Amino acid sequence: MKVAVLGFHHESNTFAPVAASLEQFMSAGLVEGERLITDFVDSHATLAGFIEAGRSSVDVEMTPLIYADLNPMGTITAEAFEVIVGRMLDQLREQGPWDAVLLALHGAAVAEHIRDVDGEILERIRNLVGATVTIGATLDMHANISQRMARIPTVVNTYMTNPHLDAKVRAFQCAELVFRTVRGEIVPVAAFEALPLIVNILRQGTSDVPMRDLVELARVAEQRPGVLSVSLAEGFPYADVEEMGMSALAITDRDPELAREIARDLAEATWAVRSMLQGDGVAVDEALRRANESPRGPVVLLDVGDNVGGGSPADSTHVLAAARRLGVTGVFHSLCDPQAVELCRVAGLGARVAVRAGGKTDRMHGDPILIAGVVRHLDQGRFEEPTATHGGKRFFDAGPRAVVVTGDGYTILLTSRPMGNTSLQELLSAGIDPLAQRIIVAKGVQSPRGAYEPIAAAMIQLDSPGCTSAAVTSLPYKHRRRPMYPYETDALY
Ligand SMILES: [Zn+2]
């Protein structure tokens, strides 16, 4: 069985200021050929699940092609999409024919000229390989699943945890189902239910009610005889596209009725708790006061407005400025600011510096803030996270970094690339002990939880401004469906 493995992974925040250009994809690194195996085999990411499934099946010969993965940011440029997807198609054409194709997709990618990027990739691949080739795709739980995405692959599933700790497990399931299909052991049939509904980023955690219960429903349904896979996508409300929103997907073995029943039941159960799926963050000043009064640290403040995993620039200074204004100290805070890093590097280790950092991408994320203190650490920003944190990533590259400890009680980690604070190794590798901080500002909502929940005295979701603000009803949508809940509270399903 000859199987191609490839992927295109981007979560596009169409409200974010920085476009996902070809240059951005290139600097993040396109992984091709054998490197796809060596880079991912020991990770917990989607590709690791595909690789493991391939290795545990003696009749499978896997061919790693190309994998493009870029941190969430703005809309993908037409050039980036056409060049990268063109290369994916070229490789499939040149190295085929195939029995199966395994794809690591996100499901919430948007390009300037194509809003349903993942559906478009699937359609182009289907047109190239033909109707008889088995295609499997594993999507992020934040996928905005379109009819094309649900219909074109033979097998499609999503992660079922947020933070995403099961990417590898779900990809393994997808690959196994693909192999069994090629062997003729099963005939997957899918049913798909798109809900006119979003789950607010603050309520997306799958260990919290009500998402926990919905995921459990899906898991129970997946155990029923004849059922191959059940997914519940949370969707990504920061992508302004028609298919934006939650959806349920069920795959059975030759039983369309059962698939329809399961997808429908899961969608109805989700719709029934729609008001519980909404939420507001805590005002920044109030959260800082609470954290300041906590007898024990670290209290982790989740900067929802600058949620790097949702496409924001990682240089918002709103929370840091508020902490300084309120005199709340003992705070760890990271900021993406390559210029500030360079100034620290030139000054050197142990030097006193005064730099204006952060708040440089746009006005939505605050103004540059004065960081005056001593450069305590300089490095190239590469670190490794051996445990399964959000998305299962193992190797991180923050670009050149500097740590400045200020005279007024702040530990500032300056990075050259946007970093979402999802790994304790991020701090440890920069000589910072997370447990010694009173307050840690993490630029994320769900994604920092894998790393920080085990050590945090408390975690507080902030109502902080930015392009990933929890106040989604005020985002200027042009393309989403109407009516949708909670934008239109009288929406029906
Ligand atoms: Zn996600």
PDB file of C-alpha atoms in Angstrom, residues 356-459:
ATOM      1  CA  ARG A 356      10.777  50.719  24.314  1.00  0.00           C
ATOM      2  CA  ALA A 357       9.363  47.283  23.584  1.00  0.00           C
ATOM      3  CA  GLY A 358       6.137  45.781  22.271  1.00  0.00           C
ATOM      4  CA  GLY A 359       3.042  47.551  20.977  1.00  0.00           C
ATOM      5  CA  LYS A 360       4.599  48.025  17.553  1.00  0.00           C
ATOM      6  CA  THR A 361       2.364  45.940  15.265  1.00  0.00           C
ATOM      7  CA  ASP A 362      -0.710  48.140  15.476  1.00  0.00           C
ATOM      8  CA  ARG A 363      -2.613  50.334  17.905  1.00  0.00           C
ATOM      9  CA  MET A 364      -5.051  47.549  18.790  1.00  0.00           C
ATOM     10  CA  HIS A 365      -2.368  45.899  20.914  1.00  0.00           C
ATOM     11  CA  GLY A 366      -1.221  48.917  22.929  1.00  0.00           C
ATOM     12  CA  ASP A 367       1.771  51.237  22.769  1.00  0.00           C
ATOM     13  CA  PRO A 368       5.472  50.466  23.170  1.00  0.00           C
ATOM     14  CA  ILE A 369       6.379  50.283  26.858  1.00  0.00           C
ATOM     15  CA  LEU A 370       9.644  51.303  28.544  1.00  0.00           C
ATOM     16  CA  ILE A 371      11.656  48.337  29.779  1.00  0.00           C
ATOM     17  CA  ALA A 372      14.556  49.547  31.932  1.00  0.00           C
ATOM     18  CA  GLY A 373      16.732  46.990  33.663  1.00  0.00           C
ATOM     19  CA  VAL A 374      19.557  44.496  33.390  1.00  0.00           C
ATOM     20  CA  VAL A 375      20.017  41.985  30.552  1.00  0.00           C
ATOM     21  CA  ARG A 376      20.057  38.669  32.428  1.00  0.00           C
ATOM     22  CA  HIS A 377      20.012  36.219  29.530  1.00  0.00           C
ATOM     23  CA  LEU A 378      20.647  36.122  25.783  1.00  0.00           C
ATOM     24  CA  ASP A 379      20.195  33.161  23.463  1.00  0.00           C
ATOM     25  CA  GLN A 380      19.042  31.992  20.015  1.00  0.00           C
ATOM     26  CA  GLY A 381      15.605  31.006  21.300  1.00  0.00           C
ATOM     27  CA  ARG A 382      15.553  27.318  20.440  1.00  0.00           C
ATOM     28  CA  PHE A 383      14.138  24.987  23.047  1.00  0.00           C
ATOM     29  CA  GLU A 384      12.628  21.542  23.245  1.00  0.00           C
ATOM     30  CA  GLU A 385       9.461  20.474  25.037  1.00  0.00           C
ATOM     31  CA  PRO A 386       9.481  16.749  25.741  1.00  0.00           C
ATOM     32  CA  THR A 387       5.950  16.498  27.161  1.00  0.00           C
ATOM     33  CA  ALA A 388       2.664  16.688  25.258  1.00  0.00           C
ATOM     34  CA  THR A 389       1.615  20.310  25.402  1.00  0.00           C
ATOM     35  CA  HIS A 390      -0.834  22.092  23.138  1.00  0.00           C
ATOM     36  CA  GLY A 391      -0.661  20.765  19.560  1.00  0.00           C
ATOM     37  CA  GLY A 392       2.046  18.256  20.450  1.00  0.00           C
ATOM     38  CA  LYS A 393       4.889  20.420  19.236  1.00  0.00           C
ATOM     39  CA  ARG A 394       8.381  19.419  20.328  1.00  0.00           C
ATOM     40  CA  PHE A 395      10.885  21.874  18.855  1.00  0.00           C
ATOM     41  CA  PHE A 396      10.328  25.578  19.378  1.00  0.00           C
ATOM     42  CA  ASP A 397      12.140  28.508  17.822  1.00  0.00           C
ATOM     43  CA  ALA A 398      11.463  31.913  19.357  1.00  0.00           C
ATOM     44  CA  GLY A 399      14.286  33.498  17.363  1.00  0.00           C
ATOM     45  CA  PRO A 400      16.998  35.431  19.256  1.00  0.00           C
ATOM     46  CA  ARG A 401      15.814  36.229  22.783  1.00  0.00           C
ATOM     47  CA  ALA A 402      16.755  38.475  25.677  1.00  0.00           C
ATOM     48  CA  VAL A 403      15.596  38.488  29.287  1.00  0.00           C
ATOM     49  CA  VAL A 404      15.508  41.867  30.994  1.00  0.00           C
ATOM     50  CA  VAL A 405      14.839  42.060  34.729  1.00  0.00           C
ATOM     51  CA  THR A 406      13.622  45.564  35.448  1.00  0.00           C
ATOM     52  CA  GLY A 407      14.305  47.636  38.533  1.00  0.00           C
ATOM     53  CA  ASP A 408      10.595  47.902  39.241  1.00  0.00           C
ATOM     54  CA  GLY A 409       9.755  44.209  39.488  1.00  0.00           C
ATOM     55  CA  TYR A 410       9.142  42.777  36.026  1.00  0.00           C
ATOM     56  CA  THR A 411      10.839  39.902  34.233  1.00  0.00           C
ATOM     57  CA  ILE A 412      10.502  40.527  30.518  1.00  0.00           C
ATOM     58  CA  LEU A 413      11.260  37.842  27.948  1.00  0.00           C
ATOM     59  CA  LEU A 414      11.834  39.513  24.596  1.00  0.00           C
ATOM     60  CA  THR A 415      11.515  37.229  21.576  1.00  0.00           C
ATOM     61  CA  SER A 416      12.056  37.712  17.854  1.00  0.00           C
ATOM     62  CA  ARG A 417       9.102  35.546  16.860  1.00  0.00           C
ATOM     63  CA  PRO A 418       5.584  35.529  18.301  1.00  0.00           C
ATOM     64  CA  MET A 419       5.405  33.051  21.181  1.00  0.00           C
ATOM     65  CA  GLY A 420       2.255  31.850  22.889  1.00  0.00           C
ATOM     66  CA  ASN A 421       3.654  30.674  26.253  1.00  0.00           C
ATOM     67  CA  THR A 422       2.583  27.051  25.898  1.00  0.00           C
ATOM     68  CA  SER A 423       5.684  25.383  27.343  1.00  0.00           C
ATOM     69  CA  LEU A 424       7.433  25.655  30.712  1.00  0.00           C
ATOM     70  CA  GLN A 425      10.641  24.965  28.823  1.00  0.00           C
ATOM     71  CA  GLU A 426      10.222  28.355  27.210  1.00  0.00           C
ATOM     72  CA  LEU A 427      11.004  29.963  30.573  1.00  0.00           C
ATOM     73  CA  LEU A 428      13.374  27.330  31.958  1.00  0.00           C
ATOM     74  CA  SER A 429      15.529  27.470  28.820  1.00  0.00           C
ATOM     75  CA  ALA A 430      15.826  31.243  29.332  1.00  0.00           C
ATOM     76  CA  GLY A 431      16.976  30.830  32.923  1.00  0.00           C
ATOM     77  CA  ILE A 432      13.597  31.769  34.416  1.00  0.00           C
ATOM     78  CA  ASP A 433      11.973  29.612  37.096  1.00  0.00           C
ATOM     79  CA  PRO A 434       8.200  29.665  36.469  1.00  0.00           C
ATOM     80  CA  LEU A 435       7.543  28.673  40.104  1.00  0.00           C
ATOM     81  CA  ALA A 436       9.419  31.724  41.359  1.00  0.00           C
ATOM     82  CA  GLN A 437       7.060  34.146  39.587  1.00  0.00           C
ATOM     83  CA  ARG A 438       4.127  35.687  41.467  1.00  0.00           C
ATOM     84  CA  ILE A 439       2.244  36.416  38.271  1.00  0.00           C
ATOM     85  CA  ILE A 440       2.739  34.998  34.786  1.00  0.00           C
ATOM     86  CA  VAL A 441       1.055  36.669  31.837  1.00  0.00           C
ATOM     87  CA  ALA A 442       0.468  33.980  29.186  1.00  0.00           C
ATOM     88  CA  LYS A 443      -0.522  35.037  25.707  1.00  0.00           C
ATOM     89  CA  GLY A 444      -3.163  32.440  25.045  1.00  0.00           C
ATOM     90  CA  VAL A 445      -6.479  31.116  26.310  1.00  0.00           C
ATOM     91  CA  GLN A 446      -6.581  27.328  26.258  1.00  0.00           C
ATOM     92  CA  SER A 447      -3.140  26.634  24.793  1.00  0.00           C
ATOM     93  CA  PRO A 448      -1.085  27.596  27.903  1.00  0.00           C
ATOM     94  CA  ARG A 449      -3.156  25.322  30.141  1.00  0.00           C
ATOM     95  CA  GLY A 450      -1.292  22.096  29.361  1.00  0.00           C
ATOM     96  CA  ALA A 451       1.909  23.643  30.647  1.00  0.00           C
ATOM     97  CA  TYR A 452       0.656  25.938  33.391  1.00  0.00           C
ATOM     98  CA  GLU A 453      -2.355  24.274  34.999  1.00  0.00           C
ATOM     99  CA  PRO A 454      -0.157  21.840  36.956  1.00  0.00           C
ATOM    100  CA  ILE A 455       1.833  24.674  38.562  1.00  0.00           C
ATOM    101  CA  ALA A 456      -0.576  27.623  38.679  1.00  0.00           C
ATOM    102  CA  ALA A 457      -2.168  28.782  41.935  1.00  0.00           C
ATOM    103  CA  ALA A 458      -4.977  30.126  39.736  1.00  0.00           C
ATOM    104  CA  MET A 459      -5.598  30.906  36.089  1.00  0.00           C
TER     105      MET A 459
END
